[in-house]
CSV table of C-alpha atoms in Angstrom, one decimal:
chain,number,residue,atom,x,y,z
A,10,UNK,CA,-2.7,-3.6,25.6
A,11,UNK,CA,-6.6,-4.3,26.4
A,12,UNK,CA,-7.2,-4.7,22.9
A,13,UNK,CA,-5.7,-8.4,23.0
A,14,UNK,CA,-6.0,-11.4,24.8
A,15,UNK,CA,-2.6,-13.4,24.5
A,16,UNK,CA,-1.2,-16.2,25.4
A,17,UNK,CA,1.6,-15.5,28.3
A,18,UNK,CA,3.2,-18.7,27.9
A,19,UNK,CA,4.3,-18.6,24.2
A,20,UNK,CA,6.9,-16.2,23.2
A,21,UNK,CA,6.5,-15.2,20.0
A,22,UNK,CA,9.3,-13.2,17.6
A,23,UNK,CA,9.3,-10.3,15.3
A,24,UNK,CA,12.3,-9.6,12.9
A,25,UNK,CA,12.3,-5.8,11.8
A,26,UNK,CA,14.0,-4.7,8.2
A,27,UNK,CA,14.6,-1.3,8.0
A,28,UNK,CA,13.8,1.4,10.7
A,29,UNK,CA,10.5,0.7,12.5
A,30,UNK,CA,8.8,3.5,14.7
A,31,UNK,CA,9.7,2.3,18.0
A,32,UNK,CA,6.4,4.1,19.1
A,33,UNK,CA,4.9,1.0,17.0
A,34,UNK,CA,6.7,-1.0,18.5
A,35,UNK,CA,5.6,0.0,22.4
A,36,UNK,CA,2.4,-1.8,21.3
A,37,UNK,CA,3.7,-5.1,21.5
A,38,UNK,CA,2.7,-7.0,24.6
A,39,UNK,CA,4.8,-8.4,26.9
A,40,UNK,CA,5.1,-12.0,25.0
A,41,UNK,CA,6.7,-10.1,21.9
A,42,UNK,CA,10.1,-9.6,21.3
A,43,UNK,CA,11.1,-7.7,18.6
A,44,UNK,CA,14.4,-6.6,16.7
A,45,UNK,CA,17.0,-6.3,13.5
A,46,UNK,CA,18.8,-9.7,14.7
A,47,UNK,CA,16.1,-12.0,15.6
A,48,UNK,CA,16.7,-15.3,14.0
A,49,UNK,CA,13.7,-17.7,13.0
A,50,UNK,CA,11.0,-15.3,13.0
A,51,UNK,CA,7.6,-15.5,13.5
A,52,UNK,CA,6.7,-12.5,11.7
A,53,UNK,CA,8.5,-10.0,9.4
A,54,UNK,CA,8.2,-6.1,9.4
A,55,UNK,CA,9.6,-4.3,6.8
A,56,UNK,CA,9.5,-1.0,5.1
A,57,UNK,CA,10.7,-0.5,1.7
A,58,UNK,CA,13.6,-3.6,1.9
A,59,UNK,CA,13.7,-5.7,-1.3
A,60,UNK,CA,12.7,-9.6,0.0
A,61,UNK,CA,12.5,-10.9,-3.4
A,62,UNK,CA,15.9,-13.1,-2.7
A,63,UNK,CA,15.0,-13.7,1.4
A,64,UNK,CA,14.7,-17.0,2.3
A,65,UNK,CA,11.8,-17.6,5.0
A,66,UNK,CA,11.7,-20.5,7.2
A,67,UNK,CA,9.0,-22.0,7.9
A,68,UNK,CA,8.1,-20.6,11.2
A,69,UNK,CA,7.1,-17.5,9.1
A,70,UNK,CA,3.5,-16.9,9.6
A,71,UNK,CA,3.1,-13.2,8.9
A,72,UNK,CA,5.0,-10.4,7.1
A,73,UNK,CA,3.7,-6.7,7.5
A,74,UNK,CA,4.5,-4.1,5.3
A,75,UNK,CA,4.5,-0.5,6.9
A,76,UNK,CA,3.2,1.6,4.0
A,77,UNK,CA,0.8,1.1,1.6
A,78,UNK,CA,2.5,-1.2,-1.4
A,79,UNK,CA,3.8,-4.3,-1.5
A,80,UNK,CA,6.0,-4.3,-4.3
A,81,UNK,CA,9.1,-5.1,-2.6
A,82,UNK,CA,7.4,-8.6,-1.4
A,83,UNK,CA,7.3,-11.6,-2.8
A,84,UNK,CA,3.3,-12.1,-2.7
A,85,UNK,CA,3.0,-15.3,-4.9
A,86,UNK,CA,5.4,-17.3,-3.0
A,87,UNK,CA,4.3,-15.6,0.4
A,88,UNK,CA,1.0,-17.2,-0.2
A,89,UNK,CA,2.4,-20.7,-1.5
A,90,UNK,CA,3.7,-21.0,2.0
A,91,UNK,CA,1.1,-20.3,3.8
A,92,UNK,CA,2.4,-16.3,4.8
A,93,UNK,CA,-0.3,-13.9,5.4
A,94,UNK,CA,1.4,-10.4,4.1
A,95,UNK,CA,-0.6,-7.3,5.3
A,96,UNK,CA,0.1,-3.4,4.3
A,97,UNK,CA,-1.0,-0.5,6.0
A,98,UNK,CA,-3.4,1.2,4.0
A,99,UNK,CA,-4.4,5.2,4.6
A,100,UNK,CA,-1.7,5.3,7.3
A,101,UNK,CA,0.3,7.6,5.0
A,102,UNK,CA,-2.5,9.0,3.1
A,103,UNK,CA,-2.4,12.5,4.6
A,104,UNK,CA,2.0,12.7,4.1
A,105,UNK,CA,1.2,11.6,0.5
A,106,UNK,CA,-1.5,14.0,-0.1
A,107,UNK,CA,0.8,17.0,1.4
A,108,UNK,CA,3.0,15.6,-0.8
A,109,UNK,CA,0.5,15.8,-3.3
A,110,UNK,CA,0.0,19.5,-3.0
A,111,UNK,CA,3.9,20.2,-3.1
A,112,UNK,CA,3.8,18.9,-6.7
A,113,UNK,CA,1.1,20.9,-7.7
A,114,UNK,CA,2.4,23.6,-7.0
A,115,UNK,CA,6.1,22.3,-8.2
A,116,UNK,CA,4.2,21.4,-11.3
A,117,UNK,CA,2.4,24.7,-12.2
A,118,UNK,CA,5.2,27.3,-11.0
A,119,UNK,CA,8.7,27.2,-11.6
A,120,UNK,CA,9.9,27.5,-7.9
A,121,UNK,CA,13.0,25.2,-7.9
A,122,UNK,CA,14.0,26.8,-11.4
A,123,UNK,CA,14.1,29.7,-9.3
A,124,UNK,CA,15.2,29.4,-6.6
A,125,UNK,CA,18.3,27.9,-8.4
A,126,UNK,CA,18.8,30.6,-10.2
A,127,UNK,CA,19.1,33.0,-6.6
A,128,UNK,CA,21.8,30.7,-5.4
A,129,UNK,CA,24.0,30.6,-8.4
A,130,UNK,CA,23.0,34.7,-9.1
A,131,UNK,CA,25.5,37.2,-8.2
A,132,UNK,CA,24.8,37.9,-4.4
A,133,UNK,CA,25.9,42.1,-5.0
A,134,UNK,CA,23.5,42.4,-7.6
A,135,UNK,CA,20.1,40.0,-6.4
A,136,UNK,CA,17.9,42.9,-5.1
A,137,UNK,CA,17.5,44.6,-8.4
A,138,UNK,CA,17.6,41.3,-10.6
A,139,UNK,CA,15.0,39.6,-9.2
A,140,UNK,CA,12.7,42.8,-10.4
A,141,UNK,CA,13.6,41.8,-14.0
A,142,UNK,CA,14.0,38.0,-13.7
A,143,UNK,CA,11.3,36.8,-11.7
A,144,UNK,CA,8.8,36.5,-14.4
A,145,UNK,CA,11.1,33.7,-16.0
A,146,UNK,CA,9.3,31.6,-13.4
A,147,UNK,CA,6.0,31.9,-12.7
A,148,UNK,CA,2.8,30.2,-13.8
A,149,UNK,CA,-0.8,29.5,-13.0
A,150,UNK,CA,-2.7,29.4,-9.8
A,151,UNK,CA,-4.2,26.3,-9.1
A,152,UNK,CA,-7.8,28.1,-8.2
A,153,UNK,CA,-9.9,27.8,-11.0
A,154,UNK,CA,-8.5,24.6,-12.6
A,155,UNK,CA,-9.2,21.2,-13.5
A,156,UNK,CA,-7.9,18.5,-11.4
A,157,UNK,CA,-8.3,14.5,-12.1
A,158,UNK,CA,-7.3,11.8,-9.5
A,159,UNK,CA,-6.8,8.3,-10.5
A,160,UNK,CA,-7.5,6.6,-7.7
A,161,UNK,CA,-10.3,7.6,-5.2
A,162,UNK,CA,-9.0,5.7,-1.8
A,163,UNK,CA,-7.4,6.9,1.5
A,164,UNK,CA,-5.4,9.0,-0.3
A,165,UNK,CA,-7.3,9.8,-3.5
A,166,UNK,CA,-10.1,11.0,-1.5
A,167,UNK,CA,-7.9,13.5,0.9
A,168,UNK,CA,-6.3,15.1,-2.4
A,169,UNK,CA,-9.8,15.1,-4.1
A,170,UNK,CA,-10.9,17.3,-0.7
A,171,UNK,CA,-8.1,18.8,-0.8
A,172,UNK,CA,-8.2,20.3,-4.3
A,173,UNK,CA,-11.9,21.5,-3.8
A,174,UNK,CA,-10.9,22.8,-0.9
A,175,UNK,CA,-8.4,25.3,-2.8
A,176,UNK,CA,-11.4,25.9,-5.4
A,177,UNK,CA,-10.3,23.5,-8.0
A,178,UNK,CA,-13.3,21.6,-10.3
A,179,UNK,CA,-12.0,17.5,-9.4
A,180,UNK,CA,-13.0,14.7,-11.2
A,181,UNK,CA,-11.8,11.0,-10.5
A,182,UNK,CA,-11.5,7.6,-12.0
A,183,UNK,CA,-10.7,4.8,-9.7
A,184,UNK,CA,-11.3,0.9,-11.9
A,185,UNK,CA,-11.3,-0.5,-8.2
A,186,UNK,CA,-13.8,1.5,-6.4
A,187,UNK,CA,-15.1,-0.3,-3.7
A,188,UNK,CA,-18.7,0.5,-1.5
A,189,UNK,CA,-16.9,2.1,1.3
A,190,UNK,CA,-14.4,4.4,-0.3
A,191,UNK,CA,-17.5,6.0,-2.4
A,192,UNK,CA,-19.5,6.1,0.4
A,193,UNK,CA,-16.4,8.4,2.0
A,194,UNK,CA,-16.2,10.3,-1.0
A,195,UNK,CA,-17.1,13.8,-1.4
A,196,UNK,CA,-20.3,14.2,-3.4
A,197,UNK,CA,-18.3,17.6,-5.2
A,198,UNK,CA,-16.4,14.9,-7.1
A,199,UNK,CA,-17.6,14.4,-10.7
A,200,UNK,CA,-16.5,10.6,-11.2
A,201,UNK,CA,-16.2,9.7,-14.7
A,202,UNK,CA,-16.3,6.1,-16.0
A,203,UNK,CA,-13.4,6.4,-18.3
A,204,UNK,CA,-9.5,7.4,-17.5
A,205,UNK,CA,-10.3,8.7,-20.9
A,206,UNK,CA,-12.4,11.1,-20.2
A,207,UNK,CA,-10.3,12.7,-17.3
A,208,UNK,CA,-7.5,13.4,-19.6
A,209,UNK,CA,-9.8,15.5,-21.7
A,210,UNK,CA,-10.7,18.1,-19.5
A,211,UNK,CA,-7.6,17.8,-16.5
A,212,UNK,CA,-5.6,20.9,-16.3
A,213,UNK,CA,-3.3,18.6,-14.0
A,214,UNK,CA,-4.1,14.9,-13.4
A,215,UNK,CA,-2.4,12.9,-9.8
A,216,UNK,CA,-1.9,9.2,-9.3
A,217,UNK,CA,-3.4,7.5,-6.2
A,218,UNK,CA,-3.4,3.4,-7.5
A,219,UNK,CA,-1.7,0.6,-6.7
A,220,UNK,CA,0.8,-1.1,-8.7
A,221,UNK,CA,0.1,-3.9,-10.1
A,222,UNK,CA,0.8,-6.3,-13.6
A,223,UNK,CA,-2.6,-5.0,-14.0
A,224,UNK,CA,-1.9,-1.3,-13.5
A,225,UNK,CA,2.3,-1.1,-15.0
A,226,UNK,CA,2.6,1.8,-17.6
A,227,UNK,CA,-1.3,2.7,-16.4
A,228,UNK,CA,-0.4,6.0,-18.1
A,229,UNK,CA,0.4,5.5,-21.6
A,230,UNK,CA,0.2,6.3,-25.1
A,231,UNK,CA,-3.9,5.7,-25.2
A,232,UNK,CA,-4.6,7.9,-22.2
A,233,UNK,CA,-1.4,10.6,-22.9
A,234,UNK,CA,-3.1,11.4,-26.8
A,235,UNK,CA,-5.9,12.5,-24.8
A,236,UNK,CA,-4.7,14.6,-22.6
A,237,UNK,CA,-5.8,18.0,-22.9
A,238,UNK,CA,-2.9,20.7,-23.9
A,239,UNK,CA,-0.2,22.0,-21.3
A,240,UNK,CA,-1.6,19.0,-18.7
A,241,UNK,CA,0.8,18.6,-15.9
A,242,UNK,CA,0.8,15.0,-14.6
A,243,UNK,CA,1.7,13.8,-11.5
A,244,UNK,CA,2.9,10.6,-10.0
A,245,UNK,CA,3.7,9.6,-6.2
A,246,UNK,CA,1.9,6.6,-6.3
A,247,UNK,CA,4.9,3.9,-7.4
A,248,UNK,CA,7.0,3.6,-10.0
A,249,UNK,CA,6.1,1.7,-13.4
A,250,UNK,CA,2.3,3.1,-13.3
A,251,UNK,CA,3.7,5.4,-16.0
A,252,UNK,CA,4.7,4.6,-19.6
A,253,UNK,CA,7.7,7.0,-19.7
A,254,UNK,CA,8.7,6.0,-23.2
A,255,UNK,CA,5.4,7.3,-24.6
A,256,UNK,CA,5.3,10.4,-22.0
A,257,UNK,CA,8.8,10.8,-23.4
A,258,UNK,CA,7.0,12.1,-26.6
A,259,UNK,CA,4.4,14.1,-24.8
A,260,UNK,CA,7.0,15.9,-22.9
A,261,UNK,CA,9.6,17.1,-25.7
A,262,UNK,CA,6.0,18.5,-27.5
A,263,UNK,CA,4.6,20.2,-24.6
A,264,UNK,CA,1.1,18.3,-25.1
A,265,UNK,CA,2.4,17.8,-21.1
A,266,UNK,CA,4.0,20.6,-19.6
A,267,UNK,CA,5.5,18.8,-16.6
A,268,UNK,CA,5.8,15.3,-15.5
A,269,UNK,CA,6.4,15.4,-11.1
A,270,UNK,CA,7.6,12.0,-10.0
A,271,UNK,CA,8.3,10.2,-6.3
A,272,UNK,CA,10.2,7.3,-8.1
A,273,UNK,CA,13.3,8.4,-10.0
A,274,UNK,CA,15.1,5.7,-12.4
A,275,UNK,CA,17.2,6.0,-14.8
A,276,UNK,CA,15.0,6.9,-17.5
A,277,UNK,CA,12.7,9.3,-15.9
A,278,UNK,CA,15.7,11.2,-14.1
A,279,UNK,CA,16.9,11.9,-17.9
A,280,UNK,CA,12.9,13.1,-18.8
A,281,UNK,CA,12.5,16.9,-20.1
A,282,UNK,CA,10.2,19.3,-18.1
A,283,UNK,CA,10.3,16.3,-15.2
A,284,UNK,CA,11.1,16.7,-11.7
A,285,UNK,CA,12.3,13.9,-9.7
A,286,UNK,CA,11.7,13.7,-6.0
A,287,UNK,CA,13.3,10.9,-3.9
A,288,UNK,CA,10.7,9.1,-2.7
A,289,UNK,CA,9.7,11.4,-0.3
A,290,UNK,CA,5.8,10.5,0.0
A,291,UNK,CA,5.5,9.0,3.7
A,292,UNK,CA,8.7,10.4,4.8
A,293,UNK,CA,7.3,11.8,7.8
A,294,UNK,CA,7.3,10.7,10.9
A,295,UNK,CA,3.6,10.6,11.9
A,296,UNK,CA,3.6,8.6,8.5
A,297,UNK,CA,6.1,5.7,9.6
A,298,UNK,CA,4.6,6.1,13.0
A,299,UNK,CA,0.7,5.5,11.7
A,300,UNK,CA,1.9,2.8,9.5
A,301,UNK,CA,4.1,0.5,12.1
A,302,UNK,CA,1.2,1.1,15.2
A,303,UNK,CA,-1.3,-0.9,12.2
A,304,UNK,CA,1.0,-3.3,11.2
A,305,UNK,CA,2.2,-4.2,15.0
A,306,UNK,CA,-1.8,-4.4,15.5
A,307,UNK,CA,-2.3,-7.0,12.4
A,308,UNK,CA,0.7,-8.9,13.6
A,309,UNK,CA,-0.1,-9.6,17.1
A,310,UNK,CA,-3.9,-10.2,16.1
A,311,UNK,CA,-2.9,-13.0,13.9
A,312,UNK,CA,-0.5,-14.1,15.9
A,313,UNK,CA,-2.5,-14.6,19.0
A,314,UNK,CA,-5.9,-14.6,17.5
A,315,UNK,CA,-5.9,-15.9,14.1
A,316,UNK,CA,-7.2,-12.8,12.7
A,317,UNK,CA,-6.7,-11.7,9.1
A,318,UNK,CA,-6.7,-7.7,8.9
A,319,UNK,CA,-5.5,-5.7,5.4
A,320,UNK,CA,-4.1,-8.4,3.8
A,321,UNK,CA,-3.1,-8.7,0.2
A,322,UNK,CA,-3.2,-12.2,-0.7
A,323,UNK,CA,-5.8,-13.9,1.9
A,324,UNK,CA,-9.1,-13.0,2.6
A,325,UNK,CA,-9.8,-10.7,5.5
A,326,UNK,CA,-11.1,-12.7,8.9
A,327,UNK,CA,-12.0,-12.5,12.5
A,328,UNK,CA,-13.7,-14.5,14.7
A,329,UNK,CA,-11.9,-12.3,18.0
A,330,UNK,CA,-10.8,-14.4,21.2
A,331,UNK,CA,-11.2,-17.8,20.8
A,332,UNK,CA,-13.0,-19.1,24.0
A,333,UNK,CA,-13.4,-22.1,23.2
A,334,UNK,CA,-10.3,-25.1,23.9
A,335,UNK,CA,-8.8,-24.3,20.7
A,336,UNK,CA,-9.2,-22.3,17.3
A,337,UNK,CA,-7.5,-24.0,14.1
A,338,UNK,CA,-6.8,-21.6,10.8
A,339,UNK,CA,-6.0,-23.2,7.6
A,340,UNK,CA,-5.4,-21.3,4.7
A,341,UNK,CA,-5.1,-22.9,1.8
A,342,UNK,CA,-6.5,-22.4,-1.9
A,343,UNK,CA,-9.7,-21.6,-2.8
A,344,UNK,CA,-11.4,-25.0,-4.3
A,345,UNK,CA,-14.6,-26.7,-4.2
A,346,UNK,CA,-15.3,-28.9,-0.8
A,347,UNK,CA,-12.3,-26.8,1.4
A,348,UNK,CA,-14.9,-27.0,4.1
A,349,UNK,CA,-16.5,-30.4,3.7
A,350,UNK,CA,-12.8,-31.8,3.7
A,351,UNK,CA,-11.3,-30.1,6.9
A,352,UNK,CA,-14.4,-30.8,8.7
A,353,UNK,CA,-14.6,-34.1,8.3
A,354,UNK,CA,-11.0,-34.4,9.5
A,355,UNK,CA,-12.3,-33.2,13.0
A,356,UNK,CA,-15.1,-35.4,13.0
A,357,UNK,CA,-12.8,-38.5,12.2
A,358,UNK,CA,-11.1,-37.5,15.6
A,359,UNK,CA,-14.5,-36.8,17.4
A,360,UNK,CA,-14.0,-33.5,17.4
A,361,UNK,CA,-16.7,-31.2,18.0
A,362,UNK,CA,-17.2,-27.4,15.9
A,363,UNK,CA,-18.1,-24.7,18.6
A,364,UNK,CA,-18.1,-21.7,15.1
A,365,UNK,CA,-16.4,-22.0,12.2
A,366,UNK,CA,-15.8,-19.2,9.8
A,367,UNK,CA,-14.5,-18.9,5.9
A,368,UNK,CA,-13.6,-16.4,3.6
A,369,UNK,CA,-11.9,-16.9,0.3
A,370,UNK,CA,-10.0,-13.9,-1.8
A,371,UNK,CA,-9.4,-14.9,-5.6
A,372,UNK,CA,-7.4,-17.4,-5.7
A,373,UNK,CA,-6.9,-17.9,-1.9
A,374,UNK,CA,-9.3,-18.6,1.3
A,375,UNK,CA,-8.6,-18.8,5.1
A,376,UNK,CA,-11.0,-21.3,7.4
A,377,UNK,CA,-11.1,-20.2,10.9
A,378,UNK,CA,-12.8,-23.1,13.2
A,379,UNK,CA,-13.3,-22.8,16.8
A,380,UNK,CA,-13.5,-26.3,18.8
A,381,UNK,CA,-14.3,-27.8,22.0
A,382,UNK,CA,-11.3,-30.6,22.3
A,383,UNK,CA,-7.8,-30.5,22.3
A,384,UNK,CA,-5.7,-30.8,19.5
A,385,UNK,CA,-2.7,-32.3,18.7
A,386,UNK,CA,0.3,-32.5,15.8
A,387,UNK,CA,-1.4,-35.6,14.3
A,388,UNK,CA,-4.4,-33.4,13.5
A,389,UNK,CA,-2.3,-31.1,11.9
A,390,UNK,CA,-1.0,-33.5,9.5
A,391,UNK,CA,-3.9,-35.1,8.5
A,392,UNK,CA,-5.5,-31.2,7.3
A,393,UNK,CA,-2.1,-30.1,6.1
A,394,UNK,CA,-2.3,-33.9,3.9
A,395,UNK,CA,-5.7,-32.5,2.2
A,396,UNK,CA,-4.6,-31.1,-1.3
A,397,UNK,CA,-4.8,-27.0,-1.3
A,398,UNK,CA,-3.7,-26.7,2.3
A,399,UNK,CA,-0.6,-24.7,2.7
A,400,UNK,CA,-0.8,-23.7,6.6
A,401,UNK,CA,-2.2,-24.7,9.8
A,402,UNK,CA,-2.2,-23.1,13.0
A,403,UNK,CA,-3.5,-24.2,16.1
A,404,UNK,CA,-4.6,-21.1,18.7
């Protein structure tokens, strides 16, 4: 474990919820325990477990989600006390985008209609039936057709390459695209500035966003009157990006010939023309494998280091090793004089600032200060005492 400098002398523990990839868990160093019974954590990693209800002490410092949404986590109050909560982003991106593929071609050819109908046919008779049945189910070739991505990142951008590749025209919409994830895209894509305007001209149209209160029933009546005739939409994204009321509609009138979904509920499992998969998106093993190696890396970084990486509620940070006698972190809200306020706090105590580092996200910021003194629990209080302040952790 070169890649981290720890501290031998403080133990520090890890609660799992759900199965973890054990070949994640290998990365841990030596100070790390790690397990389904460990009681007072100092960091959570979980999969797709519901905390909602879970009760976190206040030793909680860090919960890591292995995948790529954070649904199943209480973010608010994570951040209210103090709890940095990472995800994994792109570590499932190229399960999802096989995944991606299988609906396409779910979507556009009627293989599970007939393949049901071979095991329920007469067995004597299948040779010479299939002759005269098998046009029941086929449809188009993807070649030639239209295909829209909402949602150009990790994943967006592997099905976007992906449906060029099998000589489809793409175009994609993503309201969140940042620098990077254009710079990564390929220059084939035509990006429009509208959701709008990829329902117009998508022969099938894929779903690569978060979800968010931002982004629930992204899909809906607006975007589904659009749509261009006989689209096929597809969603294993998450759950509630889809108005299934309105596609409802769409569905009995064929403006959408098939709905393919990762997240059955109640409703959608009683859609027409839908097919309901069972989550199956990063259920692969390289998948959970990719995803626990980058959460076991955020959570020992912060940890041991202070280090903020993929976080959805703080800002991202790093100042690497601390060298100096200490590093304290504070995170706490984002609000004029953070800074001036903390820092005079150390010079009160004749403390002296070796670097010092801050980064704010919405709402939220993180202040990272290396120093040349010792520090002590009296310290603490007086930063955790400044109004805003919801952690501090001395390194």
């Amino acid at each position: 474990m070169a890649e981290f400098t720890t501290d031998k002398k403080k133990v520090y523990k890890i609660k799992t919820i759900n199965n973890i990839s054990e070949e994640g868990l290998k990365l841990l160093p030596d100070n790390f325990i790690a397990g389904p019974n460990i009681d007072d954590p100092d960091a959570i990693i979980v999969r797709s477990a519901d905390l909602h209800d879970y009760e976190f002490t206040q030793n909680v410092r860090f919960i890591g989600r292995a995948g790529a949404g954070v649904n199943n986590i209480p973010v608010d109050r994570c951040s209210e006390q103090g709890i940095v909560v990472s995800k994994a982003p792109g570590a499932n991106a190229n399960g999802v985008k096989e995944l991606a593929l299988t609906a396409l071609l779910l979507a556009s050819r009627d293989i599970l209609g007939g393949i049901d109908w071979v095991r329920d046919y007469d067995k004597d008779d299948i040779a010479k039936a299939v002759e005269s049945n098998k046009k029941r189910f086929a449809g188009p070739e993807l070649m030639g057709k239209t295909l829209g991505i909402i949602g150009l990142g990790a994943t967006g951008r592997r099905v976007a390459k992906m449906g060029i590749d099998m000589g489809m025209e793409v175009y994609g919409y993503d309201p969140f695209l940042s620098i990077g994830n254009a710079l990564h895209l390929d220059t084939r894509v035509n990006v429009v500035e509208e959701a709008k305007d990829l329902f117009k001209v998508s022969d099938y149209i894929t779903i690569h966003i978060p979800y968010t209160p931002d982004t629930k029933n992204f899909v809906g009546e607006e975007l589904l009157s659009a749509a261009k005739d006989g689209m096929r939409l597809i969603n294993i994204a998450r759950g509630g990006l889809v108005d299934l009321k309105a596609l409802r509609k769409y569905l009995e009138e064929g403006k959408v010939a098939k709905y393919v979904v990762d997240f059955p509920d109640p409703e959608s499992v009683t859609l027409p023309n839908t097919i309901n998969i069972p989550h199956l998106g990063a259920s692969t093993p390289e998948s959970e494998e990719n995803s626990a190696k980058m959460v076991v890396r955020q959570a020992v970084d912060y940890l041991t280091n202070g280090n903020i990486r993929c976080s959805v509620n703080f800002p991202d940070t790093n100042m690497g090793v601390c060298k100096s006698a200490a590093r304290v972190t504070v995170n706490h809200r984002n609000i004029p004089n953070m800074i001036g306020q903390i820092t005079a706090v150390l010079a009160e105590e004749h403390i002296n600032i070796a670097n010092l580092l801050n980064r704010h996200r919405t709402e939220w910021a993180c202040t990272m200060i290396d120093v040349d003194s010792p520090v002590n629990e009296e310290l603490r209080e007086k930063i955790l005492a400044i109004d805003g302040v919801v952690r501090v952790r001395f390194i």
